[in-house]
Short mmCIF file of C-alpha atoms in Angstrom, two decimals:
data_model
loop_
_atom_site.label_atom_id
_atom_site.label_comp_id
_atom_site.label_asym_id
_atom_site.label_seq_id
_atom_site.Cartn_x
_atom_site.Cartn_y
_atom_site.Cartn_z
CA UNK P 672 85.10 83.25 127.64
CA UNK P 673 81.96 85.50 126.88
CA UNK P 674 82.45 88.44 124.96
CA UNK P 675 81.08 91.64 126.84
CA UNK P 676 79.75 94.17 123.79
CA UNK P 677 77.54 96.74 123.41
CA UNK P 678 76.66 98.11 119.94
CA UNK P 679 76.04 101.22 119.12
CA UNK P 680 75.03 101.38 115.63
CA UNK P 681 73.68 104.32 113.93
CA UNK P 682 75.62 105.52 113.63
CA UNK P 683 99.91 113.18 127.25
CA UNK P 684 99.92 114.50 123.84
CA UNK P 685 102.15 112.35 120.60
CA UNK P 686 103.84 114.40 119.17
CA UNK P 687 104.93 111.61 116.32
CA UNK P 688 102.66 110.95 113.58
CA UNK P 689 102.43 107.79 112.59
CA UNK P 690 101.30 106.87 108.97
CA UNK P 691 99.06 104.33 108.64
CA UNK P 692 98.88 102.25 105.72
CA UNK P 693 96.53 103.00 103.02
CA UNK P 694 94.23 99.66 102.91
CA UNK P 695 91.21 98.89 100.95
CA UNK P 696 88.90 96.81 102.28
CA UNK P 697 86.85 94.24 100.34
CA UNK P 698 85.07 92.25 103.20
CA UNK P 699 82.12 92.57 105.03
CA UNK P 700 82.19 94.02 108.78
CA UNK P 701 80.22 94.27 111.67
CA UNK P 702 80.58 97.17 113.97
CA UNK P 703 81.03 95.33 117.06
CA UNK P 704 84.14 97.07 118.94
CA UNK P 705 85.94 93.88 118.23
CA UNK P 706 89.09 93.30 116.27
CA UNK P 707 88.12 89.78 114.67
CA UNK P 708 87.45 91.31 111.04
CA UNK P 709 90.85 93.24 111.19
CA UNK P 710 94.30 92.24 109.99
CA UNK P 711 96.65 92.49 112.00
CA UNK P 712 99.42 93.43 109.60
CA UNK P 713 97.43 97.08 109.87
CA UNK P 714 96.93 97.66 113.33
CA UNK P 715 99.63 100.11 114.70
CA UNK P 716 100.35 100.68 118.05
CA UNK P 717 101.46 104.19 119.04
CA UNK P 718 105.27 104.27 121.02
CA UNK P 719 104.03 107.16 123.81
CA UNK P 720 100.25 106.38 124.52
CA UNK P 721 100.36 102.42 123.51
CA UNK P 722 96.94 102.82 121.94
CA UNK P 723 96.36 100.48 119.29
CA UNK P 724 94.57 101.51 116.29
CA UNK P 725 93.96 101.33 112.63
CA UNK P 726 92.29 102.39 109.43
CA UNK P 727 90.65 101.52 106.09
CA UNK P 728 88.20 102.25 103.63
CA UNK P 729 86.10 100.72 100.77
CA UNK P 730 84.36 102.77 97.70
CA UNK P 731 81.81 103.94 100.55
CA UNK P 732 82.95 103.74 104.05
CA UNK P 733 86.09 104.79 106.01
CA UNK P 734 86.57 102.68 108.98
CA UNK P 735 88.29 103.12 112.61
CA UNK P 736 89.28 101.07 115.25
CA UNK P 737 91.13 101.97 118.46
CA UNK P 738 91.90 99.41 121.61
CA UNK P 739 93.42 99.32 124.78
CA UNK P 740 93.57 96.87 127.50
CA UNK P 741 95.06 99.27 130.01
CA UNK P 742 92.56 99.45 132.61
CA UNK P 743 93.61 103.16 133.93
CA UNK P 744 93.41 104.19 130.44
CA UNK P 745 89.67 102.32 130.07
CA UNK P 746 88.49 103.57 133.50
CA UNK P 747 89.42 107.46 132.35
CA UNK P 748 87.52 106.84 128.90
CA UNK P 749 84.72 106.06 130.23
CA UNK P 750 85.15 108.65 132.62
CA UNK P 751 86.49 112.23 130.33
CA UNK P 752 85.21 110.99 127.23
CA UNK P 753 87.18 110.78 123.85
CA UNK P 754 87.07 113.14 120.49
CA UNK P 755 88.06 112.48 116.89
CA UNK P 756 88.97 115.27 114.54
CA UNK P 757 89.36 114.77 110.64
CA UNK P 758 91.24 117.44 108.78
CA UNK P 759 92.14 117.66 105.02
CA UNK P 760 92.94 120.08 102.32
CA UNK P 761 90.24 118.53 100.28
CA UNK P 762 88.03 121.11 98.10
CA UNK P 763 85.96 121.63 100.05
CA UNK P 764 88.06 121.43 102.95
CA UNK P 765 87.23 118.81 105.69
CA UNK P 766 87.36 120.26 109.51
CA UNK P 767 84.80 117.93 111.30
CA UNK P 768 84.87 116.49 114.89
CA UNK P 769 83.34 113.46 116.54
CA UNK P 770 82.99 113.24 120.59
CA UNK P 771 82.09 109.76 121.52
CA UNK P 772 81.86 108.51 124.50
CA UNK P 773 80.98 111.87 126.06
CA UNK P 774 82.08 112.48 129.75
CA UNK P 775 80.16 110.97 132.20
CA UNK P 776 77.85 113.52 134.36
CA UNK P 777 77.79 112.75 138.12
CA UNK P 778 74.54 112.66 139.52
CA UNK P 779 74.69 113.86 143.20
CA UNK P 780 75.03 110.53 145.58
CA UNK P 781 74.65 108.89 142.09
CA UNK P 782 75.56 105.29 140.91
CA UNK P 783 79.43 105.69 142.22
CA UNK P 784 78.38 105.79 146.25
CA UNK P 785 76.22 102.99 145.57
CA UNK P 786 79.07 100.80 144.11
CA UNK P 787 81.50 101.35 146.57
CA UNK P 788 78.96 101.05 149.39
CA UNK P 789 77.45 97.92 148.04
CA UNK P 790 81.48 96.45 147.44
CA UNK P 791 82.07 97.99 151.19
CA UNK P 792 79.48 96.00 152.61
CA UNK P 793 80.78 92.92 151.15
CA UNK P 794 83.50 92.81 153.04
CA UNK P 795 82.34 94.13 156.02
CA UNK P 796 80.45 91.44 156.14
CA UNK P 797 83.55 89.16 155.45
CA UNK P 798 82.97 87.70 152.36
CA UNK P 799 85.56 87.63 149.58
CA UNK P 800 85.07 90.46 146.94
CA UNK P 801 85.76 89.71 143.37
CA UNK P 802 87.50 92.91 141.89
CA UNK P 803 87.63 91.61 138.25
CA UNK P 804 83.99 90.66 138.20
CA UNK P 805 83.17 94.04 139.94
CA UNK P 806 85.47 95.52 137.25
CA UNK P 807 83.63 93.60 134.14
CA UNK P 808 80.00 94.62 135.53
CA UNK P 809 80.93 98.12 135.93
CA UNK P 810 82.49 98.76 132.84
CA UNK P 811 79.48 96.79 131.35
CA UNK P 812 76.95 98.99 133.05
CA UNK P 813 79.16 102.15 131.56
CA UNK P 814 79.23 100.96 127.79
CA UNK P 815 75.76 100.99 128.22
CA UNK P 816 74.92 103.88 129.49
CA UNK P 817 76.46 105.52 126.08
CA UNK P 818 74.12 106.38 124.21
CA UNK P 819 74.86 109.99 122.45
CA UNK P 820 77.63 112.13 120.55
CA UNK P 821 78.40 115.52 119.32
CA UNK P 822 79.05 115.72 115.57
CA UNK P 823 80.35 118.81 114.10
CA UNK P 824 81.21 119.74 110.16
CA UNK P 825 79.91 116.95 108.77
CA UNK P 826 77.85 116.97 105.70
CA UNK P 827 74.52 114.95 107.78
CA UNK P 828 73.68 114.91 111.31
CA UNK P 829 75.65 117.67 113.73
CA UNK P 830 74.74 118.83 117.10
CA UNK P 831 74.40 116.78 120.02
CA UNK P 832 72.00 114.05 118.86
CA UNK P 833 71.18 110.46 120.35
CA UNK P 834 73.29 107.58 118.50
CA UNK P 835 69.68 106.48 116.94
CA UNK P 836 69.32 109.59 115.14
CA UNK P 837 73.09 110.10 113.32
CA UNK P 838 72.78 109.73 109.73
CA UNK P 839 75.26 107.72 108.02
CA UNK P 840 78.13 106.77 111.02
CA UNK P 841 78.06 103.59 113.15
CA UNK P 842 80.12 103.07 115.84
CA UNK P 843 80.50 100.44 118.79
CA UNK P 844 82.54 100.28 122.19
CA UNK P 845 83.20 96.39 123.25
CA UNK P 846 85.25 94.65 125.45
CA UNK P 847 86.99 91.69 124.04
CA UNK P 848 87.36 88.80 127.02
CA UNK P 849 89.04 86.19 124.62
CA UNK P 850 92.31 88.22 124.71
CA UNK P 851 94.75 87.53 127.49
CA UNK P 852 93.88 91.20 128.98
CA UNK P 853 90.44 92.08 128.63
CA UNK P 854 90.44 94.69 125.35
CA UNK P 855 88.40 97.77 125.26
CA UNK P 856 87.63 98.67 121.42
CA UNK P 857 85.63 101.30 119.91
CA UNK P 858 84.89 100.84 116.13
CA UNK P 859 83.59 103.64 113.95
CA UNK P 860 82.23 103.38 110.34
CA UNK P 861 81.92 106.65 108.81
CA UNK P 862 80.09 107.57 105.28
CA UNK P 863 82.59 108.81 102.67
CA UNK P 864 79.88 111.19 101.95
CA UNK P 865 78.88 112.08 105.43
CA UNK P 866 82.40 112.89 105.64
CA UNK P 867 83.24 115.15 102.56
CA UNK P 868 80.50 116.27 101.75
CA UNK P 869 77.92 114.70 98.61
CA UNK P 870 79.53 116.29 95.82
CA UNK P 871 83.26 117.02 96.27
CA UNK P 872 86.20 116.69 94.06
CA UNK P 873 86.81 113.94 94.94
CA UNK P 874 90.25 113.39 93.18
CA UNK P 875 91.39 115.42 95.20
CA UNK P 876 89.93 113.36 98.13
CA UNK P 877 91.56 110.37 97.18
CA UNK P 878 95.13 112.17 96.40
CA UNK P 879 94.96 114.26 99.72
CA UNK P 880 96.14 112.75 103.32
CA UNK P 881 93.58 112.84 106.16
CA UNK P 882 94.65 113.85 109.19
CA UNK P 883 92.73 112.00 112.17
CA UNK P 884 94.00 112.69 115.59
CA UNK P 885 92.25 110.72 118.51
CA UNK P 886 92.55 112.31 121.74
CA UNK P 887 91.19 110.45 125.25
CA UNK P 888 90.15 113.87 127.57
CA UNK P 889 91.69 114.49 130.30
CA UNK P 890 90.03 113.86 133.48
CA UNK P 891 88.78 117.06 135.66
CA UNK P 892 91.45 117.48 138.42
CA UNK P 893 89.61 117.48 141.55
CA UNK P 894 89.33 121.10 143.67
CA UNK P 895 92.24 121.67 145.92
CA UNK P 896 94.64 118.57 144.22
CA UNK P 897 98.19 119.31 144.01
CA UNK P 898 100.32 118.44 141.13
CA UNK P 899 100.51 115.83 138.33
CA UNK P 900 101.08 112.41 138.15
CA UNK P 901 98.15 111.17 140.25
CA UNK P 902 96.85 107.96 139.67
CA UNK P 903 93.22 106.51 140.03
CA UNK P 904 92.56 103.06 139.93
CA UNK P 905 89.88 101.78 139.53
CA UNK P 906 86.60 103.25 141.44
CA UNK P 907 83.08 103.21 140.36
CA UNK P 908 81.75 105.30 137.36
CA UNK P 909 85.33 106.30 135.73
CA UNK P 910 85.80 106.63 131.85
CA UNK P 911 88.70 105.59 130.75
CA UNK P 912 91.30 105.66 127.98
CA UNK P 913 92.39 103.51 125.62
CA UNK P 914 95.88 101.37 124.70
CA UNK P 915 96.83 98.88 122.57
CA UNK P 916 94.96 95.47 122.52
CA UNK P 917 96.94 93.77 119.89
CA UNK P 918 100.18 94.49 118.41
CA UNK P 919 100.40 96.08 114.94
CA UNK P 920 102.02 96.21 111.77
CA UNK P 921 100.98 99.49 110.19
CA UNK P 922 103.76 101.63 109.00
CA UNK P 923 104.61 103.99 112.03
CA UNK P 924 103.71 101.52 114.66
CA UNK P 925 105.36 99.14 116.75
CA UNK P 926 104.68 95.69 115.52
CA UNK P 927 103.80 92.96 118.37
CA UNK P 928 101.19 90.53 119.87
CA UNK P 929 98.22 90.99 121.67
CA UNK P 930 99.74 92.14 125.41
CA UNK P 931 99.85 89.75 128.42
CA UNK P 932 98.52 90.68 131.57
CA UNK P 933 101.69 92.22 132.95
CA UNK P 934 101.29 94.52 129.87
CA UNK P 935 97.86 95.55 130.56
CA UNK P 936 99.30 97.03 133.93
CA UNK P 937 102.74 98.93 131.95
CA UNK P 938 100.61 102.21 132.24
CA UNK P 939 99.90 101.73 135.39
CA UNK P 940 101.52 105.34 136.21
CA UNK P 941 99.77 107.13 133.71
CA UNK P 942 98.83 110.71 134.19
CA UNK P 943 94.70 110.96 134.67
CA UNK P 944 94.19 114.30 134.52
CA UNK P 945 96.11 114.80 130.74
CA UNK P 946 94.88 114.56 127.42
CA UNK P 947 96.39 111.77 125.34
CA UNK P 948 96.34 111.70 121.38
CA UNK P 949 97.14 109.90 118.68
CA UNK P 950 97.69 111.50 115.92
CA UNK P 951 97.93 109.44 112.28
CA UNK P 952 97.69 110.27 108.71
CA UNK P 953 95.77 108.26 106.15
CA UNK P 954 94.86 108.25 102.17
CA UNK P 955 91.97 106.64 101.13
CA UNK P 956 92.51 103.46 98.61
CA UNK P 957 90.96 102.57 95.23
CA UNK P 958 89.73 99.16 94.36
CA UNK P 959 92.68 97.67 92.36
#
C-alpha cells in the first residue's frame, strides 16, 4: 500500500511521567513522519492518552517522534493543533516551546461545506461513498496545508515563521498506510544548539534531564454546547490528535505491537474538546 507523506523539512492531561530511555543514535534518518528508522525497543506508548512516542539524540541532533492511529485523535490534531515544550535546569536554563501543526482557521463557507456537500451529493445521487478514501484525501489535503509554526526560546528562529525559514529544526507529519491502522506520525529533528543555546555548559546539558511534554489542544467547544464527553467523528477540515501506532519498549511505556484495527477505534469516546499530554523525561547520550 502507498505511503501518504508530506515533509516538512526545515525545519486529558497524564499525569505519569514516563522516562524514556536515554539512546544514542548512530544511523542516518530521514524526517519523513515514518517510524521505519526507529527501534522499536524505544518507542513507549503512554497508559492514559495511548500516544506512542520516542526519543534520541546523536553529538548534534535530538530527535522526536510521536504516532497515533486513532482517527478521533488524528481528526482533532489536525483540527486544535499540537505544542511541545522543553524545560531543563541547564545553565542557561532551557524554557522553549514549539507549536506545530497550528490550529486550523475556518474560512467562512470554506473547504469543510464543500466536502460534505460534494460527499452529500454522492449519495443523493445513489452512488456508494467510500468513507476511508474520503478519509485518506482529506487528511492528505490537511498535512498539506501545514506549512508554519511558532517557535519560542530558542537560540535561532522564534516568532511565527513559515517552515522554509526555521533555522536548524526539521520536522514532518506522515501517514503510514503499511500498518494495519493507518498511522499518523510527526517527526521532529531539533539542533542541540538551536536548542541550548551555542555556547552552554554543556556538562551540565548532558547530566541534566529534559523535560518534554507534548500536549494535542483541545478543540474550541462550540457556542451554546453542553457538557463534556462529546464526540466528533470524522467531518471535513478537523485536526486531530495523536495515539500510539506501534507498541513500545521504552522504560515507562507499555510494550506491544503495532494496533489492529479494532485498536485504532479503543478511543473512540475520547473527549474533543480537552487537552491531552504526554509528558516524558529524557537525558541526552554520549557516543560510547
Amino acid at each position: 500500500m502507498k505511503r501518504i507523506i508530506v515533509l516538512l523539512a526545515i525545519s486529558f492531561f497524564a499525569h505519569q511521567v514516563s522516562a524514556q530511555n536515554t539512546t544514542y543514535f548512530t544511523g542516518s534518518s530521514a524526517i519523513d513522519g515514518l517510524s521505519a528508522d526507529w527501534s522499536e525497543e524505544i518507542l513507549s506508548v503512554d497508559e492514559k492518552t495511548k500516544f506512542t512516542t520516542a526519543i534520541r539524540n546523536d553529538s548534534e541532533n535530538l530527535y522526536i517522534l510521536f504516532q497515533t492511529a486513532d482517527r478521533l485523535a488524528i481528526n482533532k490534531l489536525l483540527q486544535a493543533g499540537m505544542e511541545i515544550t522543553f524545560k531543563a535546569k541547564t545553565k542557561p536554563k532551557l524554557n522553549a516551546k514549539l507549536e506545530f501543526p497550528l490550529e486550523t482557521v475556518r474560512a467562512q463557507g470554506g473547504n469543510r461545506g464543500q466536502g460534505q456537500r460534494a460527499a452529500q451529493g454522492q449519495r443523493n445521487s445513489g452512488e456508494a461513498v467510500d468513507r476511508e478514501k474520503l478519509f485518506k484525501e482529506r487528511i492528505e489535503r490537511q498535512l498539506q496545508s501545514k506549512n508554519q509554526a511558532k517557535l519560542k526560546g530558542f537560540s535561532a528562529s522564534n516568532g511565527h515563521l513559515l517552515l522554509t525559514d526555521l533555522d536548524g529544526v526539521e520536522m514532518a507529519l506522515g501517514m503510514d498506510e503499511t500498518t494495519e491502522a493507518p498511522t499518523f506520525g510527526y517527526e521532529i529533528k531539533i539542533a542541540l544548539k538551536t536548542l541550548y543555546g551555542m555556547a552552554p555548559n554543556w556538562d551540565k546539558v548532558y547530566s541534566t534531564e529534559l523535560a518534554i511534554n507534548i500536549t494535542v489542544n483541545g478543540i474550541e467547544r462550540p457556542q451554546g454546547a453542553g457538557g463534556g464527553g462529546t464526540s466528533l467523528r470524522g467531518g471535513g477540515g478537523g485536526r486531530g490528535g495523536a495515539g500510539g501506532g506501534r507498541g513500545g519498549g521504552g522504560r515507562g511505556g507499555a510494550g506491544g505491537r503495532r494496533p489492529n484495527a479494532n485498536q485504532a477505534q479503543s478511543n473512540s469516546g475520547v473527549d474533543m474538546f480537552s487537552d491531552q499530554t504526554v509528558k516524558l523525561k529524557y537525558t541526552l547520550s554520549k557516543e560510547n
